[in-house]
Coordinates of C-alpha atoms in Angstrom, one line a residue:
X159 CA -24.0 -49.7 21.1
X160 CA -25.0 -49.4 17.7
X161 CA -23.7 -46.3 15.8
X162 CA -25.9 -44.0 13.7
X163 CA -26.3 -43.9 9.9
X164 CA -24.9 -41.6 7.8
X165 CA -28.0 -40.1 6.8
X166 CA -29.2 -39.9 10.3
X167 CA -26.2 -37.9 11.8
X168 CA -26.6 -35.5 8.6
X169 CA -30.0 -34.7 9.7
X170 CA -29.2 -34.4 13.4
X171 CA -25.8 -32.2 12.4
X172 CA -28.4 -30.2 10.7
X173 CA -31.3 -29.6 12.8
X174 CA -28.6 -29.0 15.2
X175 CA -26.7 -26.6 13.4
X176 CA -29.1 -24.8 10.7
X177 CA -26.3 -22.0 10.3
X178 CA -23.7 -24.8 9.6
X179 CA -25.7 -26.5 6.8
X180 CA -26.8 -23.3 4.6
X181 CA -24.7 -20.4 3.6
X182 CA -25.6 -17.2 4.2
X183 CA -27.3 -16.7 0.4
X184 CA -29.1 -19.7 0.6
X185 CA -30.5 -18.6 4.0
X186 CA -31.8 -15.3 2.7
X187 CA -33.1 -17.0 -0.6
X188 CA -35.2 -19.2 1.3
X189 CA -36.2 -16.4 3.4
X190 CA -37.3 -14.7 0.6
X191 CA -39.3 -17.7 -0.9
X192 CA -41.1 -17.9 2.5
X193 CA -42.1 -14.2 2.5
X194 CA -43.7 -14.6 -0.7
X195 CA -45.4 -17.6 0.1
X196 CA -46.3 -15.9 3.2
X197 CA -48.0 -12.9 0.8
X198 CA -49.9 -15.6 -1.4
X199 CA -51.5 -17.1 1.1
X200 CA -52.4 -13.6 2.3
X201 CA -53.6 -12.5 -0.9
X202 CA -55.8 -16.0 -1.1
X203 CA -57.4 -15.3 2.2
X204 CA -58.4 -11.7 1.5
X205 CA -59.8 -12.8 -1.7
X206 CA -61.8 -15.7 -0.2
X207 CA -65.6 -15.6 0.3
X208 CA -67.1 -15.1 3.9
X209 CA -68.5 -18.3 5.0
X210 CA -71.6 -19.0 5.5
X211 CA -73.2 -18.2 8.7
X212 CA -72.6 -21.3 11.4
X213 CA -69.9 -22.5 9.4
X214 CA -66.1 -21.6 10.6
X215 CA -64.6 -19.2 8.6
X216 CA -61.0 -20.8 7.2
X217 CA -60.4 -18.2 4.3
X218 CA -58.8 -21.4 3.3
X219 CA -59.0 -24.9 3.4
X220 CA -57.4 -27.0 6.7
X221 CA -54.3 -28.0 4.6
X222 CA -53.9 -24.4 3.5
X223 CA -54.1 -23.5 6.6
X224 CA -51.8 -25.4 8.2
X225 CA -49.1 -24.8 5.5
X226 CA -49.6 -21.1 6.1
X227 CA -48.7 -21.7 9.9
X228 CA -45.7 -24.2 9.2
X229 CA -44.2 -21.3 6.5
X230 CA -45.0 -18.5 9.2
X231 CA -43.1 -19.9 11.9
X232 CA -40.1 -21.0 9.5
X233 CA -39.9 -17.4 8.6
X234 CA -39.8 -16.1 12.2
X235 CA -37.2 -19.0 12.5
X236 CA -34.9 -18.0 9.6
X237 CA -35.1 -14.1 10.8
X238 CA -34.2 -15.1 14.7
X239 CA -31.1 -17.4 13.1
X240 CA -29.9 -14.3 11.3
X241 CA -30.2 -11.9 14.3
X242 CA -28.4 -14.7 16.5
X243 CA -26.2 -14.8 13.6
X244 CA -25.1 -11.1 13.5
X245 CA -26.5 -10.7 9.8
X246 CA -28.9 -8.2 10.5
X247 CA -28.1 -5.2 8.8
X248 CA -24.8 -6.5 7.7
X249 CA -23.6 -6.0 3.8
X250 CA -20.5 -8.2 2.5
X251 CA -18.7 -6.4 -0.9
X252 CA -15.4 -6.5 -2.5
X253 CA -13.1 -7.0 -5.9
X254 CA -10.3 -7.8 -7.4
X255 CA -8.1 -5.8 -9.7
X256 CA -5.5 -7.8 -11.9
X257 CA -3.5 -5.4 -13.7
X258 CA -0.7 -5.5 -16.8
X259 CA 1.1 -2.8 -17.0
X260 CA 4.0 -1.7 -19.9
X261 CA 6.7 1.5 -18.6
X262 CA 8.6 2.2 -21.4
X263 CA 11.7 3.7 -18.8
X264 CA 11.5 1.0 -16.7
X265 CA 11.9 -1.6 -19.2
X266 CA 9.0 -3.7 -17.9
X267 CA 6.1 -5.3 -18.7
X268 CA 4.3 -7.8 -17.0
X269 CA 1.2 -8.5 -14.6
X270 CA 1.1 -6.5 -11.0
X271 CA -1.3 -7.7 -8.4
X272 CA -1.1 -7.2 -4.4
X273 CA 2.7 -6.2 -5.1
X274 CA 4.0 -5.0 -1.5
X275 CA 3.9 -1.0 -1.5
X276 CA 6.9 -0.8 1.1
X277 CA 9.2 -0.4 -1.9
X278 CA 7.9 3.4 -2.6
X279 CA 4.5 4.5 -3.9
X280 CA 4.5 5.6 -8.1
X281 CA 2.3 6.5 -10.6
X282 CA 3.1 3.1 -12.4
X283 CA 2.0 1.0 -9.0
X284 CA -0.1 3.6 -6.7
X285 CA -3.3 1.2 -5.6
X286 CA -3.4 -0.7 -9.2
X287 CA -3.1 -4.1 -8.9
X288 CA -5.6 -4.5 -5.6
X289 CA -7.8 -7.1 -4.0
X290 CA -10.2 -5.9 -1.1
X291 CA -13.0 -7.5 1.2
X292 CA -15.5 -5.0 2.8
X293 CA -18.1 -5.5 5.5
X294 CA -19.9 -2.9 6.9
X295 CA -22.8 -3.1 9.9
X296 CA -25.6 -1.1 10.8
X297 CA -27.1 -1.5 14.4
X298 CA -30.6 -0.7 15.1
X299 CA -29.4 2.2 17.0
X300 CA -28.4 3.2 13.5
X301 CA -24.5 3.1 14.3
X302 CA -22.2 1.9 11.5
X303 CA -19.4 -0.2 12.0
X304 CA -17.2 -0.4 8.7
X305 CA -13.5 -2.5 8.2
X306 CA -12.2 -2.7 4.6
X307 CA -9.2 -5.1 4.0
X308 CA -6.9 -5.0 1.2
X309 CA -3.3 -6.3 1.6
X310 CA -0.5 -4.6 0.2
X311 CA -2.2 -1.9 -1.9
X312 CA -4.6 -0.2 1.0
X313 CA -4.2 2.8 2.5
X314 CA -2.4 0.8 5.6
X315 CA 0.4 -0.3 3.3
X316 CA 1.0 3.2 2.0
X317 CA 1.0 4.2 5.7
X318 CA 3.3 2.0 7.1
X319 CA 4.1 -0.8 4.3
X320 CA 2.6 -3.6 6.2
X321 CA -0.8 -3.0 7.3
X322 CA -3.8 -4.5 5.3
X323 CA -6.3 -2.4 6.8
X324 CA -7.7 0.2 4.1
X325 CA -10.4 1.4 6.7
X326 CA -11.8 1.0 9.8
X327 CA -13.9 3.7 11.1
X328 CA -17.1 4.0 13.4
X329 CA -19.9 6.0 12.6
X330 CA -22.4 7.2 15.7
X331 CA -25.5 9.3 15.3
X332 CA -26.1 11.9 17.7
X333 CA -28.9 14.4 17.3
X334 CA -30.1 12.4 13.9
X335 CA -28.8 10.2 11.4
X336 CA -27.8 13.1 10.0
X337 CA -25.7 14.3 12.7
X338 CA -22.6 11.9 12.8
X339 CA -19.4 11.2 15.2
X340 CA -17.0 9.4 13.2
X341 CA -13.5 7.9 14.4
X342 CA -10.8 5.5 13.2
X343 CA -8.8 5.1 10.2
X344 CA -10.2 6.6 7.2
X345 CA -9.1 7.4 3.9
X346 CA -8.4 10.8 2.6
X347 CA -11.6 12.1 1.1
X348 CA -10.1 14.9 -1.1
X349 CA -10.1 15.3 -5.1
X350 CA -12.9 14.1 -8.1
X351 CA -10.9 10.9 -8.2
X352 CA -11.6 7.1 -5.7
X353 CA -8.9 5.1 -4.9
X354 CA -11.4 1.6 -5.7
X355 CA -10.9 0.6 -9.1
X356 CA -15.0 0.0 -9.3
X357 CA -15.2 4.0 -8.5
X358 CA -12.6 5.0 -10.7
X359 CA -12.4 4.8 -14.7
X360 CA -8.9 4.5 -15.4
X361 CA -6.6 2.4 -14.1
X362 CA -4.0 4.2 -13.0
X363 CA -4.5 7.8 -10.7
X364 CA -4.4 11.3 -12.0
X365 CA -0.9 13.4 -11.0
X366 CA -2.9 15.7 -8.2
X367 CA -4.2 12.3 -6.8
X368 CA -0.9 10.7 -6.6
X369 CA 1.7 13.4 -5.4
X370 CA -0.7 16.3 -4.1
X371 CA -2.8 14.6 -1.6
X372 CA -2.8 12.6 2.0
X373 CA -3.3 9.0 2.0
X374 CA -5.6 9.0 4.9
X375 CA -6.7 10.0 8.0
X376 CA -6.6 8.0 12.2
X377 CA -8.7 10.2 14.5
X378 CA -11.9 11.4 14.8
X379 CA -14.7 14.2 13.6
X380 CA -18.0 14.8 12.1
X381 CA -19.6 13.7 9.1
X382 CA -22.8 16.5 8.8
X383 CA -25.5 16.5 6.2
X384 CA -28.1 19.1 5.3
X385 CA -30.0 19.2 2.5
X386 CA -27.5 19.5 -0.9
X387 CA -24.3 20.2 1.5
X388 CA -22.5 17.4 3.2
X389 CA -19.6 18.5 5.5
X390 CA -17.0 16.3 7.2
X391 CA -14.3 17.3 9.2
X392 CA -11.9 15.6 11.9
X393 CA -9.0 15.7 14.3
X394 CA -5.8 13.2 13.2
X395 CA -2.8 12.1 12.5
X396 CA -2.0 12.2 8.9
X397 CA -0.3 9.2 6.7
X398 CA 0.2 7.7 10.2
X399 CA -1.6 5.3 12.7
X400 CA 0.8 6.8 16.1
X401 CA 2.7 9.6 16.6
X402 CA 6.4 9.4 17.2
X403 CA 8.0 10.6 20.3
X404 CA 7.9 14.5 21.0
X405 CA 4.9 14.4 17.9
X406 CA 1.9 16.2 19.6
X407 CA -0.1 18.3 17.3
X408 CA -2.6 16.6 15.0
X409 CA -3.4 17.8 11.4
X410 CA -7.7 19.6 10.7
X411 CA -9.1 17.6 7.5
X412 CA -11.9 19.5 6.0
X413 CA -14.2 18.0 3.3
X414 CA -17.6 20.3 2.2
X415 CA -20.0 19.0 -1.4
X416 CA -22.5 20.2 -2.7
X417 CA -24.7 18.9 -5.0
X418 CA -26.2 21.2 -7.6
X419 CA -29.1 18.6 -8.5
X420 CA -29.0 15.1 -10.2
X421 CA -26.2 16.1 -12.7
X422 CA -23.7 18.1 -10.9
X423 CA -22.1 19.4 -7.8
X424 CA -18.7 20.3 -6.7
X425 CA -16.4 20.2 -3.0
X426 CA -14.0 21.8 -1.6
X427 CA -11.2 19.9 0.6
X428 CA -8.2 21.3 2.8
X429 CA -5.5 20.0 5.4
X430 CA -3.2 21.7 7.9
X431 CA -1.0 20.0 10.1
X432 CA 2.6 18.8 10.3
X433 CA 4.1 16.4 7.6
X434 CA 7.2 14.9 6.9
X435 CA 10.0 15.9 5.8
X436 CA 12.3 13.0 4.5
X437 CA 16.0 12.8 3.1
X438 CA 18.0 10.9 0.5
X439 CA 17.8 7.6 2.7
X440 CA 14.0 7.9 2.9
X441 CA 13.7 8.3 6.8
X442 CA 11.7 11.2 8.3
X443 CA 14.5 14.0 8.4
X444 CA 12.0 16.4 10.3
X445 CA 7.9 17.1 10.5
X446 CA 7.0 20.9 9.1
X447 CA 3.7 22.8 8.4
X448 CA 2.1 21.8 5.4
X449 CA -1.3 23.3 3.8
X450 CA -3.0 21.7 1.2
X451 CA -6.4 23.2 -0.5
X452 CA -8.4 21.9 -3.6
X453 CA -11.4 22.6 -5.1
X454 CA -13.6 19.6 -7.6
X455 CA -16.3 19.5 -9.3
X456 CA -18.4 17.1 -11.9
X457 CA -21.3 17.5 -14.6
X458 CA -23.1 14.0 -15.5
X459 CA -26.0 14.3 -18.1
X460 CA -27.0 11.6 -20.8
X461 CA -23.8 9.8 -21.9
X462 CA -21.4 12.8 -21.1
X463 CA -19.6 13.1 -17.7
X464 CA -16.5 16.1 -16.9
X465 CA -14.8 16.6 -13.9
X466 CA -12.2 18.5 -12.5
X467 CA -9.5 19.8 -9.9
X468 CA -7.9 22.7 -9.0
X469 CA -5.1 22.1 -6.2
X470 CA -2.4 24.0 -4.6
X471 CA 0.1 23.1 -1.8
X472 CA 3.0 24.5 0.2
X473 CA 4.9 23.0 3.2
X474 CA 7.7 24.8 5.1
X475 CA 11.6 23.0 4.7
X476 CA 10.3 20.7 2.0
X477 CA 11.7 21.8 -0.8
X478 CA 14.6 19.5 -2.9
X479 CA 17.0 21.7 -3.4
X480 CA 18.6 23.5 -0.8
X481 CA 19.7 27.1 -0.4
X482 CA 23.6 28.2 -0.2
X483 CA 24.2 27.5 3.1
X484 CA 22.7 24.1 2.9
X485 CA 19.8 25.2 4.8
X486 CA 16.0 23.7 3.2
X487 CA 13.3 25.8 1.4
X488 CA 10.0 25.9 1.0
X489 CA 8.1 24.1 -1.4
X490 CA 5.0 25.0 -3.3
X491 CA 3.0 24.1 -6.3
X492 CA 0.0 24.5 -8.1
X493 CA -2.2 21.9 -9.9
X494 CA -5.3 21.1 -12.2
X495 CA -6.6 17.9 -13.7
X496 CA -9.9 17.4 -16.1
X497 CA -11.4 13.4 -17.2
X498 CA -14.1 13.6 -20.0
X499 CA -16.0 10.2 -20.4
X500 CA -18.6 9.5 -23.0
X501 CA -20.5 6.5 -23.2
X502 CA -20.7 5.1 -26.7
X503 CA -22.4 2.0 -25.9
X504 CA -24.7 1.1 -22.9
X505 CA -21.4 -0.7 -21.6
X506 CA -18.6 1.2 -23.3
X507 CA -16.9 4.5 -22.0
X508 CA -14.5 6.1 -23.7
X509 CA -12.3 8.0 -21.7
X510 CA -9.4 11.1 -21.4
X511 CA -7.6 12.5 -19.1
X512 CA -5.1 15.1 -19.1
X513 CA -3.0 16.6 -16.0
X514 CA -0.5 19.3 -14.8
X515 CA 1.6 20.4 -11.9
X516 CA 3.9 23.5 -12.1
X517 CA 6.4 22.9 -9.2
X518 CA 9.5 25.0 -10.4
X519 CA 10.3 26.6 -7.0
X520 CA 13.3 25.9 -5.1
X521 CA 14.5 22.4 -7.0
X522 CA 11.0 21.1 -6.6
X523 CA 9.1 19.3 -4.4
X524 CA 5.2 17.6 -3.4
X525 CA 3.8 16.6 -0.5
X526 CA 5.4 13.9 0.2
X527 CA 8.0 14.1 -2.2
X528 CA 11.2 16.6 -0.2
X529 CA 14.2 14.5 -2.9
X530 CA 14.4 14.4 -6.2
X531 CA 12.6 11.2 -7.8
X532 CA 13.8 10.2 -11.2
X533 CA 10.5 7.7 -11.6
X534 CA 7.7 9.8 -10.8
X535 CA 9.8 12.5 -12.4
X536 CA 10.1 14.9 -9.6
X537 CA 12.7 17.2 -9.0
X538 CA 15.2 19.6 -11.0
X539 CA 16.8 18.9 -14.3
X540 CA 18.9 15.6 -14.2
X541 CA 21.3 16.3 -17.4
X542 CA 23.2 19.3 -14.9
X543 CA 20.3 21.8 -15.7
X544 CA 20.0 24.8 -12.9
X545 CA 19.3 23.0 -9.5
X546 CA 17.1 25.5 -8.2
X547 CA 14.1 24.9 -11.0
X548 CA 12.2 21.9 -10.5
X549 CA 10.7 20.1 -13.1
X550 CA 7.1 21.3 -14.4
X551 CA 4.7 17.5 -15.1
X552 CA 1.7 16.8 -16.9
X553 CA 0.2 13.8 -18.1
X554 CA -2.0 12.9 -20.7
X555 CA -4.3 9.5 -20.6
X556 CA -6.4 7.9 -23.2
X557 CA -8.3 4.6 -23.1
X558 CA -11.7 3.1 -22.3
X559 CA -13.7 0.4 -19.8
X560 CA -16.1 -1.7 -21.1
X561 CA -18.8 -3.5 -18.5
X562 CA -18.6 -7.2 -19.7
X563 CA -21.2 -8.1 -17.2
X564 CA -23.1 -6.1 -13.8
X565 CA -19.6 -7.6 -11.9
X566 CA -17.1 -7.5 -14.5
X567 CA -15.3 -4.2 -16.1
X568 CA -12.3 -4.7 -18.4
X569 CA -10.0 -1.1 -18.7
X570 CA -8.1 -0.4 -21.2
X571 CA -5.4 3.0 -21.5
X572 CA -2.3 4.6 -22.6
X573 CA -0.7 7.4 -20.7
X574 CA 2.2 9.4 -22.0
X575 CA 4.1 11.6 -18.8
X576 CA 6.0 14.6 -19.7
X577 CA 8.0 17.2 -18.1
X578 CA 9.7 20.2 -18.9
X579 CA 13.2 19.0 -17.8
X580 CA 15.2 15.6 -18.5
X581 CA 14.0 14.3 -14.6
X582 CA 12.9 10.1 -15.9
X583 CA 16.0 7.8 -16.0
X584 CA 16.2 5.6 -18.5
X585 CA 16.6 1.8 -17.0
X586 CA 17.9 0.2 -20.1
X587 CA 20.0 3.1 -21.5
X588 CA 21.1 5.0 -18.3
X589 CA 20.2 8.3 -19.3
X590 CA 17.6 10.6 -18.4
X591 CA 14.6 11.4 -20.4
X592 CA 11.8 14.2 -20.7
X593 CA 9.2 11.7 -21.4
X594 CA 7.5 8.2 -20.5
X595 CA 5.1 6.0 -21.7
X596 CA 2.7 3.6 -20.1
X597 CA 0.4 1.2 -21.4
X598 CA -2.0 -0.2 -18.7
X599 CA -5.5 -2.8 -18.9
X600 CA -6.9 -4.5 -15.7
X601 CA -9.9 -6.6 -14.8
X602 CA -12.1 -5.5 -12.2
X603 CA -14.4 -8.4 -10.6
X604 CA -16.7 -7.3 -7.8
X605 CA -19.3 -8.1 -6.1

């Protein structure tokens, strides 16, 4: 038997499979072309005068016609290949972050991107450095389906250092659209500050955002608006996707805004529950009360924008230095961090930021943070000052972003870290230090 042509198994392949032969843009570009077509034609026939009497009234002539019927069952054609197609509704987003960063105590300098987060999570690493693909789906019931990937620097691989899963949650309206159930893995919703690099200016994180704060959240809640408030609450574990044996009580995340107007608002986020406590080796020594409270708020007018954070903390047996006997204390702190940005240009923002923690009590110690950390610079003098005072940080950052297109954002900063004690070891002279310097740009690409 004689085979087909080339050209005529391209043509079969595509009649066959219309999905296989255009991409998902070209589809809804040519969808679009139709639907103005479709409009013109419209517009033509409306336009047209009536017809004489006895003569059949085309609006337009048989050719027209005819054209207007081939467009309008294309259209009904593309739309049906995109339900079939599970496009409906669905949006497709995501960036990339490469990053260079300069730590003067660290002795390094070089480019960081979707570095593994299993070796500890620092102000000098945190989230920079990320890649991420997000997809979220809304159903005609109005349900929202959303997954975010983003290897190595998501909220998965600060959970458990291997997951690339930065969200997955569900989102189910009950009484109105208003009126949400919400459940899976979602990321903690607390401070002025985003984790995404598209959502926040700098490119590294703010103190209270790094060492004050959960990572994120696996259960389930409510996510209620009215009016200028917007609540969300939920039932979880906390920094964890299961809970080990004999772990049974889950941790209340609370999250209220409210927004002033067009220029301003502020929220209020808490925690309780059980955290870890870990020792020198960095395994979970024990799991003690922890509560964590913060107020934020931001003022946007013109080419000025301020925010702010107030935060405090405490969590029972956490703190890093012990008492006498041996036996852990509590640990407690207080925090507040302020970004002004002003826009000099349509595209260019210049930028400062400048943060503080007191944490003298009892050696130290953060949420998260129960031993002394001579990177972040966490925990009591390291030059044999008295054990039981922990070091008090602040930071101060300085820099600027410039939009180089709608889907590209170059960053720019410096950030110098300070604290009151000697607590950042020196890599290249093997001493300890009262302050660090970091020099930081990255390229965000998104789309």
């Amino acid at each position: 038997m004689k085979s087909l042509s080339p050209t005529l198994l391209v043509v079969a392949m595509t009649a066959a499979f219309p999905a296989a032969a255009q991409s998902n843009e070209e589809l809804l570009k040519e969808l679009q072309a139709l639907k103005q077509r479709v409009n013109e034609l419209e517009s033509k026939l409306q336009q047209a005068p009536a017809a004489p009497a006895g003569q059949a009234q085309w609006g337009m002539t048989p050719e027209q016609s005819a054209e207007f019927n081939r467009i309008a069952a294309k259209t009904e054609a593309a739309e049906d290949n995109m339900i079939a197609q599970g496009l409906k509704g669905l949006k497709i987003s995501g960036y990339i972050e490469p990053t260079f960063v300069y730590n003067q105590r660290q002795n390094r300098a070089g480019f960081q991107f979707l570095n593994q987060q299993s070796d500890g999570y620092y102000y000098d690493t945190s989230f920079m450095g990320a890649a991420s693909l997000d997809l979220l789906k809304e159903t005609d019931s109005g349900t929202l389906w959303h997954l975010t990937l983003a290897p190595n620097r998501g909220v998965g691989a600060a959970i458990d250092g291997s997951s690339i899963i930065q969200e997955a949650s569900v989102s189910v309206a009950l009484t109105d659209d208003q009126t949400r159930f919400i459940a899976g893995q979602i990321p903690d919703w607390s401070g002025y500050e985003y984790q995404q690099p598209t959502l926040n200016p700098f490119t590294s994180h703010n103190l209270l955002y790094d060492f004050t704060l959960p990572v994120g959240y696996t259960g389930a809640g409510l996510d209620i608006k009215r009016g200028p408030w917007w609540i969300r609450t939920a039932l979880a574990n906390l920094n964890s996707a299961v809970h080990d044996a004999g772990q049974k009580s889950p941790a209340w995340a609370f999250r209220t805004d409210y927004g002033k107007d067009e220029f301003s608002g502020a929220g209020f986020a808490s925690l309780i529950g059980t955290a870890p406590v870990f020792d020198v080796d960095g395994n979970v020594e024990k799991r003690t009360l922890a509560i964590l409270t913060e107020v934020d708020g931001y003022f946007t007018r013109g080419d000025l924008t301020v925010q702010g954070q107030l935060s405090y903390g405490q969590q029972k047996s956490a703190a890093i230095t012990p008492d006498a006997n041996g036996n852990r204390r509590d640990a407690q702190w207080y925090g507040i961090s302020g970004l002004v940005g002003y826009m000099f240009t349509p595209r260019l923002q210049g930028l400062v930021r400048a943060d503080y923690i007191y944490n003298r009590k009892n050696g130290g110690g953060l949420f998260g943070y129960s031993q002394a950390d001579d990177r972040n610079g966490i925990g009591p003098d390291m030059n044999g000052g008295n054990p039981d005072e922990g070091a008090n940080r602040y930071a101060i950052t300085v820099g600027g972003k410039y939009a180089f297109n709608e889907n590209t954002t170059v960053k720019l900063e410096y950030r110098l870290d300070g604290a009151d004690k000697a607590v950042f070891y020196d890599v290249k002279n093997g001493d300890y230090k009262k302050l660090n310097q970091m020099l930081a740009t990255s390229v965000v690409v998104a789309f």
